[in-house]
XYZ file of C-alpha atoms in Angstrom:
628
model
C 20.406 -15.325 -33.034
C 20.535 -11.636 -33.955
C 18.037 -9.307 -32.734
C 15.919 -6.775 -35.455
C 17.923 -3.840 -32.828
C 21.312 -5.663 -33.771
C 20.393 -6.440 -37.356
C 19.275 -2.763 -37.828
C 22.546 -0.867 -35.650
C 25.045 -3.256 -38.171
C 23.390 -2.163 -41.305
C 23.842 1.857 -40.480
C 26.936 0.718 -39.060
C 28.418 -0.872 -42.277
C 26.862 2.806 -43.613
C 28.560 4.813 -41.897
C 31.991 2.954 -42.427
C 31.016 3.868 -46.424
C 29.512 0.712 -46.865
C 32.670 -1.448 -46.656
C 35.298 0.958 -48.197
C 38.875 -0.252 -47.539
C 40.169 1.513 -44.917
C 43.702 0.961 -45.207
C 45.127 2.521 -41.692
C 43.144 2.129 -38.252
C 42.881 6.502 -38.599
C 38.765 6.616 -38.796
C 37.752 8.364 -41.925
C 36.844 11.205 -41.010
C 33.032 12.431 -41.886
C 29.642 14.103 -41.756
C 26.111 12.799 -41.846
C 23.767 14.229 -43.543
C 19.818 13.205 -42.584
C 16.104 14.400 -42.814
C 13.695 14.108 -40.259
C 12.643 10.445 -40.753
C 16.659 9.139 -41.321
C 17.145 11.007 -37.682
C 14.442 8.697 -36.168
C 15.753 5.971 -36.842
C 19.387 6.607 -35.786
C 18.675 7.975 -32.373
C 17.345 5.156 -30.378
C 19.941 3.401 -31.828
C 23.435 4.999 -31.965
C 24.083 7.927 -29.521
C 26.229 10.929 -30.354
C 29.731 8.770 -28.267
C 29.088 6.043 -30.537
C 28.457 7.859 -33.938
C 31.644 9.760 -33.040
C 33.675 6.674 -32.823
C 32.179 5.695 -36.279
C 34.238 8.544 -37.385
C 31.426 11.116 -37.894
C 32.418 14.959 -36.797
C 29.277 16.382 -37.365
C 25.763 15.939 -38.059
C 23.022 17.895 -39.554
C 19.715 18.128 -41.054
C 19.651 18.025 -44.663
C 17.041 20.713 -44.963
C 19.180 23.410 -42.509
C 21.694 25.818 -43.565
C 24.993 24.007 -44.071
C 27.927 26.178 -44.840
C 30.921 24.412 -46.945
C 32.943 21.701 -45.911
C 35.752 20.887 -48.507
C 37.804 17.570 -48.595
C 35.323 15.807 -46.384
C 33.084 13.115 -47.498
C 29.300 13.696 -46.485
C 26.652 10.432 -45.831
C 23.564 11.188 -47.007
C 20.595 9.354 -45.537
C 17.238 10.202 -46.248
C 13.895 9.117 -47.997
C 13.561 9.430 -52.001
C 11.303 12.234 -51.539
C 11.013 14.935 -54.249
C 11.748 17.677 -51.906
C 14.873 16.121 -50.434
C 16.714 15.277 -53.946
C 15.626 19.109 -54.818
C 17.648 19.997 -51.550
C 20.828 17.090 -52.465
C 20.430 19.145 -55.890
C 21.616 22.021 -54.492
C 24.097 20.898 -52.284
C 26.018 19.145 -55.421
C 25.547 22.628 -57.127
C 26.881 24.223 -54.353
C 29.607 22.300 -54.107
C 29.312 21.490 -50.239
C 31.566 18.679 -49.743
C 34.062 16.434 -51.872
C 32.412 13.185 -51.698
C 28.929 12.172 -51.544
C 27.538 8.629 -50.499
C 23.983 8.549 -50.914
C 21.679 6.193 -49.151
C 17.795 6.210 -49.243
C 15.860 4.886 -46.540
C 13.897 3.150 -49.296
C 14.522 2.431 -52.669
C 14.465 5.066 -55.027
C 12.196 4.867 -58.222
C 13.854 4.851 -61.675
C 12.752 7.871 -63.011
C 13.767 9.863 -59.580
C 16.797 8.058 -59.951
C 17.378 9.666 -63.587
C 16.555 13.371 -61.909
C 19.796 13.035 -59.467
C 21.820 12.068 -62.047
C 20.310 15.271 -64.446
C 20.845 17.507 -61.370
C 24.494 15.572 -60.843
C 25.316 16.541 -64.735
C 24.190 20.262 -64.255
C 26.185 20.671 -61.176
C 29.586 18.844 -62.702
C 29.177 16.773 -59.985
C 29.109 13.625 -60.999
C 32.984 12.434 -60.330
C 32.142 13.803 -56.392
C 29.190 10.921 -55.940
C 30.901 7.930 -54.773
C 27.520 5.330 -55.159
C 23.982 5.425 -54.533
C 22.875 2.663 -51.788
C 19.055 1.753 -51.370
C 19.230 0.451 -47.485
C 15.904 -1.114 -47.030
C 15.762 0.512 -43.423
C 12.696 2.016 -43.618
C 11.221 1.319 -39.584
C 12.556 2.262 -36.230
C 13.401 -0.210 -34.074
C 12.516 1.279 -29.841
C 13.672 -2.368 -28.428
C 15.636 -5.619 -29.096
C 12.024 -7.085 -30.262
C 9.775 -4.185 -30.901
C 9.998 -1.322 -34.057
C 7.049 0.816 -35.169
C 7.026 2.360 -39.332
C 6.615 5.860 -38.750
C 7.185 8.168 -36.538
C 7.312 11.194 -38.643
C 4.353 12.003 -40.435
C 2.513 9.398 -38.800
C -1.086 10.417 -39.211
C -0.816 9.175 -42.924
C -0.717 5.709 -42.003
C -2.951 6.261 -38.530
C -5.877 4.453 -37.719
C -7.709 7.901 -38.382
C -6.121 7.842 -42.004
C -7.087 3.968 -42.463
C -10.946 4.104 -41.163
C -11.909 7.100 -42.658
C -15.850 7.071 -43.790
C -14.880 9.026 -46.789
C -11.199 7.916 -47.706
C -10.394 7.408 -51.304
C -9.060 4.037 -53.226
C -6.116 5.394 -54.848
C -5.773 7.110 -50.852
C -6.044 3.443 -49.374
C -3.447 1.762 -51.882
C -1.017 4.751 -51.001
C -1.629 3.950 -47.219
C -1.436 0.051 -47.991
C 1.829 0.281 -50.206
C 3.593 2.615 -47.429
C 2.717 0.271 -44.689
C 3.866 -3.036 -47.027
C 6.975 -1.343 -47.924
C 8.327 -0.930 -44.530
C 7.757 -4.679 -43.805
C 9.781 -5.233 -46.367
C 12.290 -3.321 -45.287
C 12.110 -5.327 -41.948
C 12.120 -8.590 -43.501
C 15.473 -7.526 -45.725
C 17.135 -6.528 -42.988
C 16.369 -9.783 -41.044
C 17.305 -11.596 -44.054
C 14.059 -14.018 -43.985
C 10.512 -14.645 -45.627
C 7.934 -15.481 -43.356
C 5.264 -16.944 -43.362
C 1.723 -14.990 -43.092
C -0.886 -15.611 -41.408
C -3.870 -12.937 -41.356
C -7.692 -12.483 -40.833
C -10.575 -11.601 -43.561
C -11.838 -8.791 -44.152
C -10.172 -5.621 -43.231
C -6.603 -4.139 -43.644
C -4.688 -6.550 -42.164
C -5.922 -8.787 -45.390
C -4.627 -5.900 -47.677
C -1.680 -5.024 -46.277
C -0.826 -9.226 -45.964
C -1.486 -10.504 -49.239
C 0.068 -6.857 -51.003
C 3.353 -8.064 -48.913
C 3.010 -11.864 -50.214
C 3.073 -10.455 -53.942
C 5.786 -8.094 -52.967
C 7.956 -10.826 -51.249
C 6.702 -13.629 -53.796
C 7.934 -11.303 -56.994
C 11.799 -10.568 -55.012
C 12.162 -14.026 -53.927
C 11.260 -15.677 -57.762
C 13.695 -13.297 -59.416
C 17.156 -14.619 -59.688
C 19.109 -12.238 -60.965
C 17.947 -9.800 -57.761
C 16.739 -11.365 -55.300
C 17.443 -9.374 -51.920
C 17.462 -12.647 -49.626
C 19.896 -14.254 -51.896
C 22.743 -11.596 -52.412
C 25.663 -11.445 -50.369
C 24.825 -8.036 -47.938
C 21.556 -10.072 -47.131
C 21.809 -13.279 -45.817
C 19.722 -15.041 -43.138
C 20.964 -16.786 -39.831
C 23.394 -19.498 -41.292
C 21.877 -23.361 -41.442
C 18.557 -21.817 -40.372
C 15.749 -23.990 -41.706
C 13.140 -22.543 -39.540
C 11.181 -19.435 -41.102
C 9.506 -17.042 -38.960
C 5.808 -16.370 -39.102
C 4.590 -12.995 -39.705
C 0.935 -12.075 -37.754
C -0.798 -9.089 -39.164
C -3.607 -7.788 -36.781
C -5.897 -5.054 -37.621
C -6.623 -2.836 -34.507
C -10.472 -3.094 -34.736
C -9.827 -6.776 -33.629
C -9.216 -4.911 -30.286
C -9.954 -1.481 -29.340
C -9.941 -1.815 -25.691
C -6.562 -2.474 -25.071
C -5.236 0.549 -25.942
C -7.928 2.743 -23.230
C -6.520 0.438 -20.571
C -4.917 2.254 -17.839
C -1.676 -0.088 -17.479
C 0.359 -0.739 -14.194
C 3.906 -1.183 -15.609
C 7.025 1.343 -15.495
C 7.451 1.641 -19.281
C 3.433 1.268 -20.367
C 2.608 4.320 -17.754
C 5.669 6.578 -18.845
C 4.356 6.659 -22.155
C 0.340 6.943 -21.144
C 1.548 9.129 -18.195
C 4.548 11.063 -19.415
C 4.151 10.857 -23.306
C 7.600 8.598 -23.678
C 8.750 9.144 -27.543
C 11.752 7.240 -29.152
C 12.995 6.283 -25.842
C 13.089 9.616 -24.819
C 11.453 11.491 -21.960
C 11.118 15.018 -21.329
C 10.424 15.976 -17.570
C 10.350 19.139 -15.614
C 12.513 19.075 -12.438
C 11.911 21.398 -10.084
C 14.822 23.459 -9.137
C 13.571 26.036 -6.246
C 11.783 28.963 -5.638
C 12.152 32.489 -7.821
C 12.585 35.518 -5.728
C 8.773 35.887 -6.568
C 7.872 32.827 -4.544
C 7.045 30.817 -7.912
C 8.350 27.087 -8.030
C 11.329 27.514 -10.876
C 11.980 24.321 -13.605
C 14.160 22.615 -15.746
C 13.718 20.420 -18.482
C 15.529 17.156 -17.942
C 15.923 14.501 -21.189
C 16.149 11.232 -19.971
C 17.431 8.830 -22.578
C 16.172 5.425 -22.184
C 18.010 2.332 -23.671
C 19.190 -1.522 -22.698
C 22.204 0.277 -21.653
C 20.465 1.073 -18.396
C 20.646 -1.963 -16.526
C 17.780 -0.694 -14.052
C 15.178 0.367 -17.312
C 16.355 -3.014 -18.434
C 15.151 -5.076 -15.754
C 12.143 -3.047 -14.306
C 10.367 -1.628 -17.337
C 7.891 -4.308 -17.269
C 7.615 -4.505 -13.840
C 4.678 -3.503 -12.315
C 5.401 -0.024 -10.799
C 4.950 -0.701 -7.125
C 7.778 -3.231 -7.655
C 9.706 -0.502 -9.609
C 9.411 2.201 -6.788
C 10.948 -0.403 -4.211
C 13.383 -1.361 -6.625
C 14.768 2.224 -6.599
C 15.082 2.359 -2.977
C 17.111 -0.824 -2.885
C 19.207 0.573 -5.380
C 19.794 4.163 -3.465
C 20.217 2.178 -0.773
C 23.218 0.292 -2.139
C 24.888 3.190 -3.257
C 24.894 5.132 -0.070
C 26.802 1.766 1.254
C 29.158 1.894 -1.579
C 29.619 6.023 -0.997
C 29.786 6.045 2.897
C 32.731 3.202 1.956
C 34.744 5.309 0.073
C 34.067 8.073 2.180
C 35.097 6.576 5.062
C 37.807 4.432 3.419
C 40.643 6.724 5.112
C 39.639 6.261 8.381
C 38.684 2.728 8.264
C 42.435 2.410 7.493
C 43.782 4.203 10.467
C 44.927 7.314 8.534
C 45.137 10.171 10.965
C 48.245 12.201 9.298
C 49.629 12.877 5.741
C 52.877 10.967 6.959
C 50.904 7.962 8.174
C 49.068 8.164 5.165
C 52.257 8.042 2.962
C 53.530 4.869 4.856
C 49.922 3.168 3.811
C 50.672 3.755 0.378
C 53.292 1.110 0.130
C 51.308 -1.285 2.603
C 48.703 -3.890 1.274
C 45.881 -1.964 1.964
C 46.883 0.516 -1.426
C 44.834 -2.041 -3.097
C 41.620 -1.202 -1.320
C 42.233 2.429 -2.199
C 42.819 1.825 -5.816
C 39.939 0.197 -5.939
C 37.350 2.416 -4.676
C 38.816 5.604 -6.837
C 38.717 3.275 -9.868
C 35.370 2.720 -8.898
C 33.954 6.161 -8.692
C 33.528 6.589 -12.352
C 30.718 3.865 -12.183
C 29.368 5.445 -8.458
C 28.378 8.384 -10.744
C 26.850 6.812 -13.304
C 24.718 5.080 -11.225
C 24.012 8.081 -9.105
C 23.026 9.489 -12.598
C 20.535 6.727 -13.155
C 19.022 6.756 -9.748
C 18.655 10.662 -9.829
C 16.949 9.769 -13.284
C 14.572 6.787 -12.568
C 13.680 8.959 -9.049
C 12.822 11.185 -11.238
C 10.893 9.508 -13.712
C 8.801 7.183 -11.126
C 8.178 10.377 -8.587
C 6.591 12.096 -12.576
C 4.374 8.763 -12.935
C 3.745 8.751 -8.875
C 2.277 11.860 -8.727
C -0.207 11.060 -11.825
C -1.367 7.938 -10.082
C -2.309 9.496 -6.561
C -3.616 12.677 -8.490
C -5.897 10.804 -10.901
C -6.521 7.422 -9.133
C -4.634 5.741 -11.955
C -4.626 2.231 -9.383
C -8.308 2.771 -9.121
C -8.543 2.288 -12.903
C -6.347 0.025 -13.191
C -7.845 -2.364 -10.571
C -11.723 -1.687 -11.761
C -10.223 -2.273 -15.902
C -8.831 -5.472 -14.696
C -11.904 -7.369 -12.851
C -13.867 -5.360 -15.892
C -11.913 -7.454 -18.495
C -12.065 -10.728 -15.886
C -16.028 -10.735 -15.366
C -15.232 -10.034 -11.757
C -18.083 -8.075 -9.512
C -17.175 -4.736 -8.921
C -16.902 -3.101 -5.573
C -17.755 0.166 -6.591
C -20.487 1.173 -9.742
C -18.994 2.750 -12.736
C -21.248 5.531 -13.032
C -19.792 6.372 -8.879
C -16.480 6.941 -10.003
C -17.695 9.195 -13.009
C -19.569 11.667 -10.688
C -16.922 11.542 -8.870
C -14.894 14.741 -9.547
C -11.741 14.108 -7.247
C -11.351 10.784 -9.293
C -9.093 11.221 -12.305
C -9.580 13.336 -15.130
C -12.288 13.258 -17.826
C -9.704 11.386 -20.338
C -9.566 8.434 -17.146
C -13.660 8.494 -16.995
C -13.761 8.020 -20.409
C -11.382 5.351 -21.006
C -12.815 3.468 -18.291
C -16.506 3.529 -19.602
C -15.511 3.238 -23.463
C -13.892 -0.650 -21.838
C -17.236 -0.969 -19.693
C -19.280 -0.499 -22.752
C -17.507 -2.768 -25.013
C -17.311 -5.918 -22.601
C -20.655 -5.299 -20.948
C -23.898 -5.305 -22.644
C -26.034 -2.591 -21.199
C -29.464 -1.116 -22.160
C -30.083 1.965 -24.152
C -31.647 3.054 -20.527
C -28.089 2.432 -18.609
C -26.749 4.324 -21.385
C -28.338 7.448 -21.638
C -27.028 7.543 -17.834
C -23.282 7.225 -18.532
C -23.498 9.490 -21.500
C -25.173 12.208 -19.412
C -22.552 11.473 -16.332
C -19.601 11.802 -18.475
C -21.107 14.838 -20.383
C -21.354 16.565 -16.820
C -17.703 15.553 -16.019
C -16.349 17.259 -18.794
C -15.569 14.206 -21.318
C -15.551 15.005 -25.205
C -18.394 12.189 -26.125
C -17.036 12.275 -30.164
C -14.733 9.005 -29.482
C -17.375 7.190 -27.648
C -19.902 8.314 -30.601
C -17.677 6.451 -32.890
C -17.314 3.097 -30.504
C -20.776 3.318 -30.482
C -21.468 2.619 -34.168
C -18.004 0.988 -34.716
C -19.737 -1.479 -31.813
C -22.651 -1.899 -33.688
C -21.288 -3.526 -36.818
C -19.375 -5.861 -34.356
C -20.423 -8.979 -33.239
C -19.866 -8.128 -29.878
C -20.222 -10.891 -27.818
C -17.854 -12.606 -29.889
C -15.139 -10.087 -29.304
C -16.545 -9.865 -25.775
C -14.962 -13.626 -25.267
C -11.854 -12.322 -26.518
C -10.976 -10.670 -22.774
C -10.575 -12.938 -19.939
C -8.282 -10.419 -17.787
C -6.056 -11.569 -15.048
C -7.892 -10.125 -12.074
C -6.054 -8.209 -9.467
C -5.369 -8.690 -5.229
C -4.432 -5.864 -3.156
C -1.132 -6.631 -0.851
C 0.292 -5.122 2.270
C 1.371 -1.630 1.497
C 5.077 -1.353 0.233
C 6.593 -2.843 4.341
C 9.847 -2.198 2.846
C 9.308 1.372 1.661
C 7.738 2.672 4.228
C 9.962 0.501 7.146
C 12.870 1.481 5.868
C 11.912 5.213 4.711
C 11.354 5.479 1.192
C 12.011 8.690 -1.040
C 8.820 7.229 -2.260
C 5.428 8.756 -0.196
C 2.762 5.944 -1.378
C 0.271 6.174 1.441
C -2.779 6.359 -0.846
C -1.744 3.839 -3.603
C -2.893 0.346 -3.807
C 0.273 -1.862 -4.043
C -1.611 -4.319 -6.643
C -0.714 -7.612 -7.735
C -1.997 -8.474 -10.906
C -2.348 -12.379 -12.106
C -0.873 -13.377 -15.191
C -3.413 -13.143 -18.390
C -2.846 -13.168 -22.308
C -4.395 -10.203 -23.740
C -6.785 -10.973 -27.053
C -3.974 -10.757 -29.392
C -1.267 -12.528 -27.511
C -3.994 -15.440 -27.468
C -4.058 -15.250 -30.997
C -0.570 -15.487 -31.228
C -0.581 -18.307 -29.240
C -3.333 -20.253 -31.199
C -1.595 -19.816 -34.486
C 2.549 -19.770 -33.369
C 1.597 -23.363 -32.458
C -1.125 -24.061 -35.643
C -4.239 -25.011 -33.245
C -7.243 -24.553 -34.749
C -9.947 -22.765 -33.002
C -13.236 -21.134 -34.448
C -11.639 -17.519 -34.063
C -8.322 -18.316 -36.547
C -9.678 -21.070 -38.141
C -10.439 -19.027 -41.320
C -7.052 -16.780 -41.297
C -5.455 -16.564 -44.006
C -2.280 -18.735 -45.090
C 0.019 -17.281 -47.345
C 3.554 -18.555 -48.357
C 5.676 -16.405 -50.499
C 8.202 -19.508 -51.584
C 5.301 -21.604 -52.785
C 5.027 -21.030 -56.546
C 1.216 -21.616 -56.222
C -0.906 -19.403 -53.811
C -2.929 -21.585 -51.256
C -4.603 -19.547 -49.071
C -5.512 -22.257 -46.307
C -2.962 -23.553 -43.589
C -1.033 -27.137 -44.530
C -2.374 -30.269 -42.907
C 1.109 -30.518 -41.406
C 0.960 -29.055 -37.943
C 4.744 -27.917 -37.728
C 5.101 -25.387 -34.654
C 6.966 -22.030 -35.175
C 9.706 -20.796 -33.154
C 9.420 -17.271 -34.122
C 7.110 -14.486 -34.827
C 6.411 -11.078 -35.701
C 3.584 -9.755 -34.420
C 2.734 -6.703 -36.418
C -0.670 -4.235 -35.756
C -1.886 -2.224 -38.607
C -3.802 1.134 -37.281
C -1.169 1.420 -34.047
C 0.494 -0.414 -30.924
C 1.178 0.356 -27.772
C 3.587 -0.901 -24.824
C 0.604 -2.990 -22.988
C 0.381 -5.412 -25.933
C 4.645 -5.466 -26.142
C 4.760 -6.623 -22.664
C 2.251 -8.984 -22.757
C 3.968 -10.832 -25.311
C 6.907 -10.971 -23.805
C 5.220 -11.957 -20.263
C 3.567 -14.932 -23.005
C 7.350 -15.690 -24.184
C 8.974 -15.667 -20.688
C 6.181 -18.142 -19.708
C 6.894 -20.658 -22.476
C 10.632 -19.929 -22.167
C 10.397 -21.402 -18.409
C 7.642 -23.949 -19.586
C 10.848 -25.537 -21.467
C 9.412 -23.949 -24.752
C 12.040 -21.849 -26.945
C 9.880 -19.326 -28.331
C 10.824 -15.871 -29.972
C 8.151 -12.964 -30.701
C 8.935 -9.886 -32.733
C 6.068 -6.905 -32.028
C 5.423 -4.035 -34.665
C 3.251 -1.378 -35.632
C 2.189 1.122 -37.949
C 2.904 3.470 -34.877
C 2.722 3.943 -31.614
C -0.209 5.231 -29.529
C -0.660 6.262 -26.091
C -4.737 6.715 -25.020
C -4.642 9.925 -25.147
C -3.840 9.930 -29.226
C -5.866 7.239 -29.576
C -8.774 9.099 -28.428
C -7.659 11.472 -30.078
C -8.007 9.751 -33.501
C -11.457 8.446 -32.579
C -12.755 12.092 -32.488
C -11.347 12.918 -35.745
C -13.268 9.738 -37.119
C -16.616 11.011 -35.177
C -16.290 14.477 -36.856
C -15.738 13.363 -40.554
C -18.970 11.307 -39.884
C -20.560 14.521 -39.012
């Protein structure tokens, strides 16, 4: 079956090819692409410059930068139905810019906007030079084969910030609702399915579910344009089974997202800030005459292309440092092979050498030069992932990040603690005030400590620096919780301490760990993969018992589940107020563990957007000062 990634890359593909125009010769058509900020977002973890090339397209640009005049070359245009973009396609059809103009909105454009490009189209005498108008329905960027976020742009108008506010407006939260429900329907067009929804009372989640069921109900009823009926949008063939679609609201669980995490992608984006599968390091390239350390900037690109990233980003990142060194290790093999190729073949002369040339052993030759192209690309991607781990390696021994991690975990799993809480606070050589905080903001929400015990902490981490306006929020936000409840939510998977890294350091790693705990952590379903679990298999427990049950093919709305217990296959998992790598992975740790179990299961994860801590905090402090 397709993935979202596959569904997503054939839709701009069949875009880019002018939406099916006959192309009579195997000569590309030649073109340029035309995008704002948003369209650019979700092209680039998805088609890299090589590939849009071969797609035919010789240039391009932002639709809001200066663009000189290209005649006799047809221009894709893909952006949102904003006002200020069809002001700026306005001018490039009165400027006559290019010869042809294929327009496609991210999302659909309204009638009335609709009826301004064609006034601005007549003004212009442009209206012979626009080929068609497309509305794409690709309104979400996909990061991973089973993982896409809304926004990345402009994200703050869909944040948890902009969706808790104390003083936010109605007509604000129906804007905020309607953006979020219109890019799951963009995701659920572009699958070519209607789900089934399943969602709790009471908060956004409910909103944003039952504005979608409406939204699905009234495409799927009409006949004459239906969007799951028409020929570009067609489901799996002889697929009877319907996903279901999970919306979570992210007060259900808070702490996840503080939780210092132990795996290669979670800490590149806590550690390094990774954004659209892109990460921005400095390298360090020497010393300046001055005696200053000099530095580059080096863009790592991250995709499924990498085989390594591929294989390791859910590892835990012990695992992923050894994994490195067993790579560099195979590739100084492979290059002291080639290297030493001509003597291993008895060459000593250029004569002798020209004899060999005709003997069997050309083959071995030809084989290692026409494997050189692939020595450097994986000397590329070791340089890069060396890189990469030796940026999230030197955060971990600098802040204690394993300490966190391994204190979070027996938090989470009711274990005893070796060491107090309020120790590691005072400590100042322990991580920064962002670690202390995190740390106690998950100790306060799983524990239940006295006003006393309190005062304490809040002092202690007022003293270490912390900004207390996040934990002032979880405070009240706590208070209208019933907390031991949510408590029972965390069970945590506990961690064990191994011996440290005996292939590293036996065999001389690049790697210096002496100070890092090599931790094993047990496996453990996080509060909303248990969820998940409860309700992709329709058992009924007191904590989704009353979710709601909404089915946009049933003519009547019934808002409780069918007495029929029929299991799902698949599900979307989608988090309104932000996501974040921890809760990806342990889904797919969840899926991999029914997959071997004998169980075929497939889980989708989405988000409003994505969130590291940091923003997250971030957010919370915003909230704390509106209160204010």
């Amino acid at each position: 079956m397709s993935t979202i990634r596959e569904k997503q890359i054939n839709a701009l593909k069949q875009m880019l090819n002018l939406n099916g125009q006959d192309n009579k010769t195997d000569v590309p058509i030649w073109k340029v692409l035309i995008y704002d900020r948003v369209g650019q977002d979700i092209i680039s973890p998805l088609l890299s410059v090589k590939e849009l090339r071969e797609l035919g397209i010789t240039l391009h640009m932002q639709l809001h930068s200066d663009r000189e005049s290209i005649p006799e070359v047809p221009a894709i245009y893909f952006c949102a139905p904003s006002d200020e973009n069809l002001c700026r396609i306005g001018q490039d059809l009165q400027n006559n810019l290019y010869d042809i103009y294929h327009l496609n909105f991210i999302s659909p454009i309204s009638r009335q906007k609709m009826e301004d490009l064609a006034l601005a189209a007549v003004q212009s005498g442009a209206v012979a030079n626009i080929q068609k108008v497309f509305d794409q329905y690709l309104n979400f960027i996909t990061l991973e084969e089973d993982f896409f976020v809304l926004r990345h742009q402009n994200s703050d108008d869909i944040s948890y910030h902009a969706l808790n506010r104390g003083e936010i407006k109605d007509t604000e939260m129906e804007f905020i609702i309607d953006t979020i429900v219109d890019g799951l329907f963009s995701v659920f067009v572009t699958l070519g399915t209607v789900p089934v929804i399943r969602c709790p009372k009471g908060n956004a989640a409910e909103m944003v579910s039952k504005k979608l069921d409406k939204k699905l109900r009234e495409n799927v009823w009409n006949s004459r344009n239906s969007l799951f009926q028409s020929e570009g949008f067609k489901s799996e063939p002889m697929s009877f089974q319907r996903p279901l679609l999970i919306v979570l609201d992210r007060n259900s669980d808070i702490a996840t997202p503080f939780h210092h995490t132990w795996t290669y992608q979670a800490l590149a984006h806590d550690v390094l800030e990774l954004s659209l599968n892109r990460l921005v390091i400095e390298e360090n390239t020497g010393r300046s005459p001055a005696g200053s350390v000099r530095s580059k900037p080096r863009i790592c690109e991250l995709n499924n292309s990498d085989r390594f990233w591929s294989q390791h980003k859910g590892s835990p990142f012990p695992r992923v440092a050894e994994a490195i060194q067993e790579e560099l290790e195979q590739y100084r093999v492979f290059e002291h092979e080639v290297k030493d190729l001509k003597s291993s073949m008895g060459v000593d002369d250029e004569a002798e050498a020209e004899g060999l040339f005709i003997s069997n052993n050309t083959a071995r030759l030809t084989n290692a030069v026409n494997s050189l192209p692939q020595l450097m690309e994986l000397k590329r991607l070791i340089d890069m992932h060396t890189s990469i781990a030796t940026g999230i390696l030197n955060s971990i021994k600098s802040r204690r990040l394993d300490t966190y991690f391994e204190i979070e975990e027996k938090i989470m799993s009711k274990q005893t603690l070796d060491s107090g809480i309020l120790d590691i606070i005072n400590d100042p050589e322990c991580g920064l005030p962002e670690d202390k905080l995190r740390l106690f903001i998950i100790y306060y929400l799983l524990t239940n400590i006295s006003d006393l015990d309190y005062n304490k902490f809040e002092a202690a981490l007022t003293n270490a620096g912390c900004d207390l306006n996040p934990l002032l929020y979880i405070r009240r936000w706590r208070n209208f919780m019933k907390i031991s409840g949510y408590q029972n939510n965390y069970e945590g998977g506990g961690t064990k301490t191994v011996s440290m890294f005996s292939k590293l350091m036996n065999q001389g790693s690049s790697f210096v760990m002496e100070g890092v705990k090599n931790l094993v952590v047990k496996k453990h379903n996080l509060p909303f993969t248990r969820i998940v679990d409860e309700l992709i298999e329709m058992r009924q427990t007191t904590q989704t018992n009353d979710y709601c049950y909404l089915d946009p093919k049933q003519v009547k709305i019934v808002e409780q589940a069918p007495k029929t217990k029929t299991e799902f296959h698949e599900a979307i998992v989608f988090v309104v107020g932000g996501g974040n790598y921890i809760e990806y992975q342990n889904l797919m740790d969840y899926v991999k563990q029914k997959t071997s179990g004998g169980m075929n299961k497939k889980i989708i994860y989405g988000s409003t957007t994505l969130i590291n801590a940091k923003q997250f905090l971030e957010q919370l402090s915003l909230l704390s000062q509106d209160a204010q």
